[in-house]
Amino acid sequence: MPDVSIGVSIRNNASRSLEEIENDVRMLEDDMQLLGRSIETLNRKKINIKIELDQARKELSDAKKNFDGSAEAIQRLQNAYLNVDNITGELRSVSQAAREAERDLISVDSEISRVRNGNSIESAVSSGTNNIEDVPSNNSLISRLGEAGALAYAGDILSNTSQTLVSSAYGSNAGNMFGSVVSGATSGAAIGSMIAPGVGTAVGAGLGAIGGVVTGATQIYEEKDDAFKDYVQTQTENQLSAQEESLTSGSSIAAQREKDLISFTTLFQGNKDLAQNYLNDVKNLSNSTPFLYDDLTSMSKILKTYGFQVGNMIPTLTKIGDAGAALGMGTDDMGNIATSLGRMYMGGNATREDLDILNDRGINAVQYLADAYGTDYGSMLEKISDGEVLGRQAVEIILNGMADAFSGAMANQSLTFEGLSSTLEGWQQEMDAAMGQGFNDIRKQGLQAEIDYLSSDSGQMMQEANYAIGAWKAELENSKEEFIRTAMDTMMQSEEYQNAEANGDAAEMGRLLMEAKVQGMNEYNASEGAQLALESELSLIGSIRQNASLNQQYWNAGYLVGLEYSKGRAAGMKDDLIASAGTTTTGTTTTSNPPLPPNSNAAMSGAGAAFGINRVPYDDYPVRLHQGERVLTANQARQMDNGSSAANITIHMGSVTIREDADIDRIAAALVENLKIAKAVQK
């Protein structure tokens, strides 16, 4: 809690001179001014804390809404609760400090009245005056303080209420600005009323309102800047995360395709080129249909296993895919169709069992056969049951029937939303696979190098070292357990434990055994082995610290990233200014950017130069100008640089007096600060 209380000590001696009393009064009046400034500071701080509390409560509400039970969500909710509690406590402390300052202010005023009234009475008595009513009274200040306190209290209520209503109608930015203005005006009016009622109140309200505008604008800028920094960090992390996910997924896809190549090379009797060409055909089919690469390779393995020729596999997959697209099948159903056709293709005769798999999924295979044989459905079933239908011939007839019934279904489905989504997913897999293939190709070199290292003499030495380390750690564990066992045996043989056991006091027995375990652990911690382990850990910490201190690049990556995320809009504007100057700086090397083509998009849009630039860096330099701005020719610029410009600049500063060189620096600093404030208000 801020310490704003002012101790007042007055030794009222009847024999003191009037001059001494007036000195005390002046000191008390100085105390009043200090208390008044303290109250103003505390009231402003209360406003800022209330704004922070509103933001903290909003963050808590968001944390509750987005709570999903994850560890991260739990941590976020705990932090939000803690933030609200901390800010609430700070507001309570500042409010208490403000109340204490107001009480001290009233106390000082009362003391002034007492001193002055006491002096007047003493003077009246000493001069023989009998009319006590002539003694002056000084209660006006107390009255003004009461009015100021009431005005400040009413201002707090009005500020909070207006901020809530304006925020509800126009958003938090408008609410914060309006509340800040109202609070500043009422605080200024309260202070002004203590100085000079009427005119002082009005002047104080006006100055307070101006301060409120600046405070509100600063708060709005801070909120925007926080949102800007949040956006930059979120977008950066999202991109890095997406790239990492793409690399992980692509590496897995590329690894699976590498295994597929080996598998199909085996299926194609060791012909790797034939296998690669076929997989390329599968990839093209997957990129133009709703089916994914892995689905088609799975069905391809089934067909090849049952003896389909390579030249017939893609046409067969196309017919199965058309049927699946037309009948709304999933990949499992199409896999079953491929299995049924494969079994008939490899077997001697078509069977009812294989045909039922097709019929159950909407493919009228028996009717296709009946039409081909020129018979009816029932007679066809009898032929199939009697084994009169050759399997390969049946497969050819069924595939032709499927082509007539469902041809083009995949192409049509590929134009639907679901089909386009599936095709897009396939292409995204291709993008990921390209990154994964590049990673895997180079990473395999590193993996092989690691294998070679671990299988060399160095690896053998590491195995021996690891064995020794493991044995040493086992000795430590054995030693620790031995210390604990010894301590427990000692305790169970003690008189204290024996008495507890004899009395059946299980609670005391348990306590003594736990105490023994702790004692055993203490003995172990003090043992030579444990101390050696501790020294080893401390030595490791020291070595890492010493080594890391040699080069800050060893450890400061996280710090630099955090520092970069802490930069806001001002850093972006600064970078734009540097870019608009036409130079790019890297380390200590600066290179000029080449001129842009006059008709290029960048030249038409123009570079940003909101704060101006000292010099146009090259011909045809594009820049975006604004109404009211002025552009100098090269000759005029040279005249200004040489101090020979026809225009004279005169700065009028009223009655400002320059007493010394330091006054110039102070005035310049004040001008810069006011310009910053004006810029913030415009934002």
XYZ file of C-alpha atoms in Angstrom, residues 89-632:
544
model
C -6.008 -6.695 -3.923
C -4.077 -3.827 -5.490
C -7.306 -1.849 -6.023
C -8.298 -2.450 -2.413
C -4.887 -1.224 -1.204
C -4.946 1.931 -3.342
C -8.524 2.733 -2.283
C -7.539 2.342 1.371
C -4.521 4.597 0.825
C -6.737 7.241 -0.797
C -9.152 7.173 2.139
C -6.288 7.511 4.603
C -4.883 10.457 2.637
C -8.283 12.166 2.717
C -8.474 11.661 6.491
C -4.967 13.095 6.884
C -5.962 16.077 4.749
C -8.951 16.799 6.969
C -6.754 16.379 10.030
C -4.230 18.906 8.714
C -6.992 21.408 7.955
C -8.401 20.953 11.459
C -4.948 21.538 12.926
C -4.576 24.760 10.915
C -7.942 25.960 12.172
C -7.047 25.087 15.743
C -3.711 26.913 15.592
C -5.170 30.010 13.993
C -8.251 30.127 16.223
C -6.137 29.516 19.314
C -3.857 32.386 18.369
C -6.793 34.725 17.788
C -8.304 33.912 21.159
C -4.946 34.346 22.863
C -4.485 37.714 21.168
C -7.953 38.832 22.143
C -7.387 37.968 25.777
C -3.966 39.608 25.909
C -5.324 42.812 24.336
C -8.294 42.998 26.643
C -10.866 42.170 23.980
C -13.962 40.637 25.490
C -15.898 39.924 22.288
C -15.039 36.332 21.443
C -17.361 36.507 18.436
C -14.745 38.699 16.742
C -12.385 35.740 16.529
C -12.157 34.633 12.871
C -13.317 31.130 11.885
C -11.602 28.949 9.243
C -14.120 26.209 8.449
C -14.352 27.044 4.740
C -11.507 24.692 3.778
C -13.120 21.756 5.547
C -16.302 22.510 3.652
C -14.393 22.612 0.384
C -12.709 19.318 1.210
C -16.069 17.744 1.857
C -17.384 19.061 -1.435
C -14.269 17.816 -3.253
C -14.581 14.367 -1.693
C -18.249 14.159 -2.616
C -17.443 15.314 -6.151
C -14.660 12.731 -6.518
C -16.948 9.993 -5.177
C -19.727 11.005 -7.557
C -17.150 11.096 -10.356
C -16.119 7.495 -9.657
C -19.737 6.362 -9.831
C -20.381 8.364 -12.999
C -17.149 7.116 -14.603
C -17.911 3.445 -13.914
C -21.537 3.733 -14.992
C -20.823 5.696 -18.149
C -17.956 3.369 -19.086
C -20.243 0.350 -18.786
C -23.061 1.919 -20.827
C -20.818 3.367 -23.551
C -18.880 0.096 -23.813
C -22.155 -1.775 -24.229
C -23.277 0.582 -26.990
C -20.047 1.391 -28.829
C -17.398 -1.102 -27.645
C -14.672 -1.187 -25.026
C -12.454 1.440 -26.717
C -15.177 4.089 -26.659
C -16.126 3.070 -23.112
C -12.556 3.335 -21.847
C -12.069 6.729 -23.481
C -15.376 8.129 -22.197
C -14.812 6.748 -18.690
C -11.284 8.136 -18.607
C -12.472 11.593 -19.681
C -15.279 11.624 -17.097
C -12.965 10.409 -14.357
C -10.266 12.925 -15.274
C -12.771 15.773 -15.401
C -14.312 14.959 -12.016
C -10.914 14.451 -10.394
C -9.687 17.750 -11.819
C -12.872 19.490 -10.698
C -12.469 18.076 -7.188
C -8.903 19.353 -6.952
C -9.834 22.714 -8.455
C -12.700 23.146 -6.019
C -10.254 22.871 -3.118
C -8.050 25.589 -4.623
C -10.634 28.072 -5.866
C -14.337 27.185 -5.932
C -16.104 28.124 -9.131
C -13.320 29.133 -11.507
C -10.910 26.580 -10.036
C -13.514 23.846 -10.378
C -14.087 24.641 -14.052
C -10.388 24.940 -14.838
C -9.629 21.734 -12.963
C -12.404 19.898 -14.814
C -11.044 21.075 -18.163
C -7.477 20.085 -17.397
C -8.648 16.781 -15.961
C -10.667 16.073 -19.115
C -7.595 16.732 -21.266
C -5.582 14.395 -19.080
C -8.382 11.854 -19.367
C -8.219 12.034 -23.163
C -4.475 11.369 -23.086
C -4.890 8.550 -20.553
C -7.745 6.993 -22.516
C -5.858 7.252 -25.804
C -2.807 5.656 -24.207
C -4.900 2.809 -22.843
C -6.531 2.236 -26.225
C -3.130 2.253 -27.912
C -1.822 -0.261 -25.370
C -4.797 -2.545 -26.024
C -4.252 -2.290 -29.776
C -0.546 -2.885 -29.356
C -1.183 -5.948 -27.196
C -3.607 -7.281 -29.811
C -1.025 -6.568 -32.525
C 1.747 -8.398 -30.651
C -0.639 -11.262 -29.927
C -1.504 -11.492 -33.634
C 2.159 -11.513 -34.707
C 3.067 -14.223 -32.190
C 0.007 -16.338 -32.986
C 0.553 -16.150 -36.739
C 4.260 -16.909 -36.428
C 3.699 -19.862 -34.126
C 0.861 -21.137 -36.340
C 3.101 -21.079 -39.404
C 5.969 -22.794 -37.625
C 3.586 -25.371 -36.166
C 1.959 -25.998 -39.553
C 5.352 -26.487 -41.160
C 6.393 -28.892 -38.414
C 3.140 -30.857 -38.823
C 3.598 -30.915 -42.592
C 7.154 -32.201 -42.184
C 6.103 -34.899 -39.718
C 3.188 -36.025 -41.888
C 5.227 -35.791 -45.087
C 8.089 -37.806 -43.620
C 5.628 -40.547 -42.663
C 3.995 -40.507 -46.120
C 7.354 -40.589 -47.886
C 8.523 -43.461 -45.679
C 5.352 -45.433 -46.462
C 5.777 -44.819 -50.194
C 9.336 -46.017 -49.959
C 8.007 -49.235 -48.392
C 5.315 -49.428 -51.107
C 7.988 -49.285 -53.784
C 9.796 -52.191 -52.157
C 6.519 -54.122 -51.827
C 5.433 -53.595 -55.448
C 8.931 -54.316 -56.708
C 8.575 -57.700 -55.018
C 5.076 -58.201 -56.485
C 6.401 -57.329 -59.954
C 9.182 -59.940 -59.754
C 11.929 -57.487 -58.803
C 11.235 -54.980 -61.591
C 11.728 -51.696 -59.689
C 11.183 -49.466 -62.722
C 7.862 -51.183 -63.498
C 6.824 -50.821 -59.866
C 7.761 -47.102 -59.825
C 5.846 -46.434 -63.050
C 2.793 -48.209 -61.717
C 2.861 -46.247 -58.446
C 3.123 -43.046 -60.480
C -0.050 -44.106 -62.342
C -1.739 -44.749 -58.988
C -0.664 -41.279 -57.798
C -2.145 -39.652 -60.926
C -5.391 -41.588 -60.468
C -5.663 -40.531 -56.827
C -5.058 -36.862 -57.729
C -7.934 -36.863 -60.231
C -10.484 -38.901 -58.262
C -12.055 -38.793 -54.775
C -9.842 -41.704 -53.651
C -6.562 -41.381 -51.812
C -3.238 -42.896 -52.785
C -3.145 -45.342 -49.881
C -6.645 -46.665 -50.715
C -5.640 -47.404 -54.303
C -2.342 -49.058 -53.376
C -4.175 -51.305 -50.920
C -6.595 -52.511 -53.623
C -3.720 -52.815 -56.082
C -1.919 -55.250 -53.778
C -5.078 -57.377 -53.607
C -5.469 -57.492 -57.377
C -1.804 -58.306 -57.975
C -1.818 -60.983 -55.309
C -4.693 -62.731 -57.130
C -2.844 -62.702 -60.441
C -4.072 -59.608 -62.312
C -1.706 -58.411 -64.991
C -0.113 -54.976 -64.513
C -1.732 -53.585 -67.654
C -5.227 -54.511 -66.386
C -4.862 -53.216 -62.818
C -5.421 -49.463 -63.370
C -8.505 -50.111 -65.634
C -9.852 -52.533 -63.029
C -9.281 -50.005 -60.214
C -11.085 -47.370 -62.301
C -14.140 -49.624 -62.742
C -14.183 -50.530 -59.054
C -13.822 -46.840 -58.187
C -16.688 -45.851 -60.507
C -18.927 -48.474 -58.933
C -17.943 -47.376 -55.447
C -18.574 -43.724 -56.277
C -21.957 -44.457 -57.829
C -23.132 -46.717 -54.981
C -21.617 -44.678 -52.133
C -19.179 -47.344 -50.951
C -16.376 -46.875 -48.532
C -12.836 -48.076 -49.061
C -13.503 -51.278 -47.101
C -16.383 -52.235 -49.413
C -14.273 -51.560 -52.508
C -11.498 -53.647 -51.000
C -13.970 -56.514 -50.579
C -15.010 -56.145 -54.236
C -11.373 -56.331 -55.312
C -10.930 -59.451 -53.161
C -14.041 -61.099 -54.669
C -12.911 -60.396 -58.231
C -9.397 -61.574 -57.410
C -10.579 -64.874 -55.961
C -12.727 -65.575 -59.041
C -9.851 -64.512 -61.323
C -7.436 -66.908 -59.647
C -9.901 -69.744 -59.020
C -11.145 -72.127 -61.606
C -14.843 -71.304 -61.474
C -17.064 -68.478 -60.264
C -18.810 -69.267 -56.975
C -22.041 -68.099 -55.349
C -20.041 -66.947 -52.343
C -17.874 -64.549 -54.368
C -20.829 -63.275 -56.381
C -22.865 -62.662 -53.224
C -20.136 -60.232 -52.041
C -20.776 -58.174 -55.183
C -24.571 -58.499 -55.050
C -24.667 -57.446 -51.377
C -22.960 -54.151 -52.329
C -25.323 -53.271 -55.185
C -23.413 -54.812 -58.120
C -25.828 -57.152 -59.950
C -23.083 -59.571 -61.032
C -25.393 -62.574 -61.592
C -27.572 -60.550 -63.967
C -24.471 -59.413 -65.896
C -23.555 -63.085 -66.353
C -27.130 -64.056 -67.277
C -27.256 -61.370 -69.972
C -23.888 -62.481 -71.342
C -24.931 -66.157 -71.425
C -28.368 -65.374 -72.889
C -30.333 -66.937 -70.038
C -32.462 -65.884 -67.124
C -31.369 -65.152 -63.559
C -32.464 -68.492 -62.072
C -30.824 -70.570 -64.776
C -27.627 -68.568 -64.317
C -27.585 -69.413 -60.615
C -27.869 -73.126 -61.517
C -24.941 -72.839 -63.940
C -22.843 -71.142 -61.262
C -23.751 -73.787 -58.694
C -22.888 -76.560 -61.172
C -19.425 -74.996 -61.765
C -20.098 -74.239 -65.422
C -18.843 -70.608 -65.288
C -15.109 -70.012 -65.550
C -13.763 -67.500 -63.048
C -11.654 -65.338 -65.386
C -14.442 -65.196 -67.932
C -16.911 -64.193 -65.187
C -14.585 -61.404 -63.984
C -14.291 -60.004 -67.501
C -18.079 -60.043 -67.952
C -18.690 -58.440 -64.543
C -16.111 -55.688 -65.112
C -17.668 -54.885 -68.513
C -21.091 -54.738 -66.860
C -19.751 -52.421 -64.152
C -18.215 -50.188 -66.832
C -21.542 -49.924 -68.688
C -23.485 -49.196 -65.494
C -21.165 -46.883 -63.565
C -18.679 -45.356 -66.040
C -17.752 -41.748 -65.173
C -19.131 -41.860 -61.622
C -15.731 -41.049 -60.095
C -15.326 -38.027 -62.357
C -18.791 -36.774 -61.389
C -18.211 -37.313 -57.687
C -14.861 -35.573 -57.880
C -16.765 -32.342 -58.649
C -18.906 -32.532 -55.498
C -17.879 -30.790 -52.282
C -16.871 -34.084 -50.701
C -15.029 -35.146 -53.836
C -13.179 -31.848 -54.110
C -12.278 -32.054 -50.426
C -10.885 -35.553 -50.935
C -8.946 -34.490 -54.036
C -7.578 -31.478 -52.167
C -6.524 -33.756 -49.317
C -4.700 -35.936 -51.831
C -2.841 -32.966 -53.272
C -1.995 -31.736 -49.775
C -0.512 -35.156 -49.089
C 1.595 -34.710 -52.203
C 2.859 -31.373 -50.890
C 3.658 -32.890 -47.494
C 5.249 -35.922 -49.149
C 7.581 -33.676 -51.152
C 8.862 -32.036 -47.956
C 9.036 -35.403 -46.229
C 10.933 -36.957 -49.132
C 13.539 -34.210 -49.014
C 13.853 -34.623 -45.251
C 14.081 -38.414 -45.398
C 16.654 -38.471 -48.207
C 19.049 -36.231 -46.297
C 18.146 -37.550 -42.859
C 19.002 -41.110 -43.920
C 22.576 -39.969 -44.353
C 22.630 -38.791 -40.758
C 20.968 -41.977 -39.526
C 23.545 -44.087 -41.322
C 26.350 -41.962 -39.890
C 24.919 -42.463 -36.410
C 24.667 -46.211 -36.999
C 28.257 -46.322 -38.228
C 29.395 -44.397 -35.166
C 27.551 -46.582 -32.666
C 28.790 -49.753 -34.354
C 32.421 -48.569 -34.342
C 35.044 -48.637 -31.590
C 33.538 -45.419 -30.237
C 30.207 -47.177 -29.788
C 31.938 -50.032 -27.998
C 33.591 -47.571 -25.628
C 30.223 -45.943 -24.984
C 28.705 -49.337 -24.148
C 31.447 -49.981 -21.621
C 30.950 -46.521 -20.108
C 27.181 -46.998 -19.928
C 27.643 -50.367 -18.228
C 29.884 -48.775 -15.596
C 27.441 -45.900 -15.062
C 24.536 -48.296 -14.683
C 26.468 -50.404 -12.176
C 27.353 -47.305 -10.154
C 23.730 -46.160 -10.035
C 22.706 -49.653 -8.912
C 25.249 -49.468 -6.078
C 23.706 -46.186 -4.964
C 20.231 -47.725 -4.941
C 21.484 -50.767 -3.027
C 23.255 -48.521 -0.523
C 20.148 -46.400 0.011
C 17.984 -49.445 0.645
C 20.583 -50.871 3.029
C 20.640 -47.672 5.100
C 16.852 -47.733 5.325
C 16.751 -51.413 6.300
C 19.378 -50.861 9.006
C 17.476 -47.900 10.429
C 14.216 -49.873 10.508
C 15.872 -52.865 12.236
C 17.382 -50.533 14.808
C 14.011 -48.919 15.434
C 12.149 -52.240 15.775
C 14.667 -53.366 18.367
C 14.346 -50.148 20.386
C 12.508 -50.018 23.691
C 10.157 -47.343 22.364
C 8.996 -49.559 19.511
C 8.803 -52.661 21.764
C 6.475 -50.820 24.171
C 4.251 -49.632 21.348
C 4.072 -53.176 19.970
C 3.291 -54.613 23.396
C 0.456 -52.097 23.866
C -0.907 -52.782 20.397
C -0.412 -49.115 19.464
C -0.353 -49.498 15.678
C -0.370 -45.734 15.085
C 2.776 -45.270 17.176
C 4.442 -48.241 15.506
C 3.719 -46.738 12.081
C 5.077 -43.355 13.132
C 8.286 -44.895 14.450
C 8.829 -46.904 11.269
C 8.310 -43.799 9.103
C 10.749 -41.929 11.307
C 13.238 -44.763 10.829
C 12.860 -44.598 7.042
C 13.552 -40.880 7.091
C 16.549 -41.455 9.356
C 17.835 -44.103 6.959
C 17.425 -41.715 4.045
C 19.294 -39.040 6.010
C 22.139 -41.453 6.645
C 22.237 -42.317 2.962
C 22.335 -38.623 1.944
C 25.362 -38.176 4.193
C 27.103 -41.266 2.826
C 30.154 -41.150 0.596
C 28.269 -42.455 -2.455
C 25.435 -39.913 -2.214
C 27.888 -37.083 -1.658
C 29.869 -38.202 -4.700
C 26.655 -38.126 -6.780
C 25.889 -34.635 -5.464
C 29.377 -33.389 -6.279
C 29.030 -34.812 -9.779
C 25.750 -32.970 -10.339
C 27.130 -29.697 -8.956
C 30.225 -30.049 -11.134
C 28.018 -30.609 -14.195
C 26.031 -27.451 -13.414
C 29.202 -25.441 -13.008
C 30.711 -26.763 -16.218
C 27.589 -25.990 -18.226
C 27.371 -22.517 -16.717
C 31.016 -21.779 -17.433
C 30.826 -23.093 -20.977
C 27.548 -21.316 -21.748
C 28.991 -18.007 -20.567
C 31.655 -18.161 -23.273
C 29.185 -17.445 -26.068
C 25.708 -15.975 -25.619
C 24.544 -17.727 -28.782
C 24.704 -20.970 -26.804
C 21.743 -20.018 -24.649
C 19.979 -16.804 -25.709
C 17.774 -18.141 -28.526
C 14.696 -18.212 -26.302
C 15.487 -14.761 -24.946
C 15.807 -13.263 -28.430
C 12.542 -14.839 -29.585
C 10.735 -13.515 -26.498
C 12.270 -10.084 -27.029
C 11.126 -10.060 -30.656
C 7.584 -11.010 -29.627
C 7.579 -8.118 -27.128
C 7.915 -5.577 -29.962
C 4.675 -3.978 -31.131
C 3.314 -1.655 -33.810
C 6.044 0.926 -33.254
C 8.680 -1.625 -34.271
C 6.726 -2.407 -37.432
C 6.425 1.284 -38.277
C 10.166 1.690 -37.701
C 10.887 -1.183 -40.061
C 8.629 0.421 -42.678
C 10.568 3.650 -42.360
C 13.860 1.838 -42.850
C 12.445 -0.054 -45.821
C 11.070 3.159 -47.335
C 14.572 4.649 -47.275
C 15.500 2.094 -49.933
C 18.234 0.274 -48.013
C 18.562 -3.132 -46.464
C 21.025 -3.547 -43.602
C 22.571 -6.887 -42.675
C 25.210 -6.832 -39.963
C 27.548 -4.042 -40.975
C 26.804 -4.225 -44.714
C 24.251 -1.898 -46.330
C 22.987 -2.455 -49.870
C 20.732 -0.148 -51.864
C 17.502 -1.426 -53.350
C 17.225 -1.035 -57.132
C 14.623 1.305 -58.650
C 11.202 -0.217 -59.259
C 9.686 -0.222 -62.757
C 7.434 2.848 -63.145
C 4.357 0.746 -63.967
C 4.892 -1.956 -61.372
C 2.285 -2.624 -58.684
C 4.724 -1.611 -55.948
C 5.487 1.649 -57.701
C 1.793 2.409 -58.163
C 1.031 1.738 -54.497
C 4.078 3.707 -53.287
C 6.303 3.203 -50.274
C 5.258 4.223 -46.784
C 6.808 7.478 -45.538
C 4.305 8.711 -42.984
C 7.034 10.497 -41.011
C 8.984 11.686 -44.043
C 12.473 10.707 -45.166
C 15.678 12.726 -45.122
C 16.584 12.033 -48.728
C 15.126 10.270 -51.771
C 17.585 7.376 -52.254
C 17.305 6.816 -56.017
C 15.494 7.913 -59.212
C 11.906 6.745 -59.788
C 11.554 6.161 -56.037
C 7.887 5.331 -55.363
C 6.168 7.052 -52.455
C 2.576 7.583 -51.354
C 1.823 11.272 -50.630
C -1.013 12.796 -48.607
C -3.116 15.909 -48.881
C -1.406 19.000 -47.472
C 2.130 17.601 -47.715
C 4.904 19.387 -49.631
C 7.661 17.992 -51.866
C 10.905 19.929 -52.457
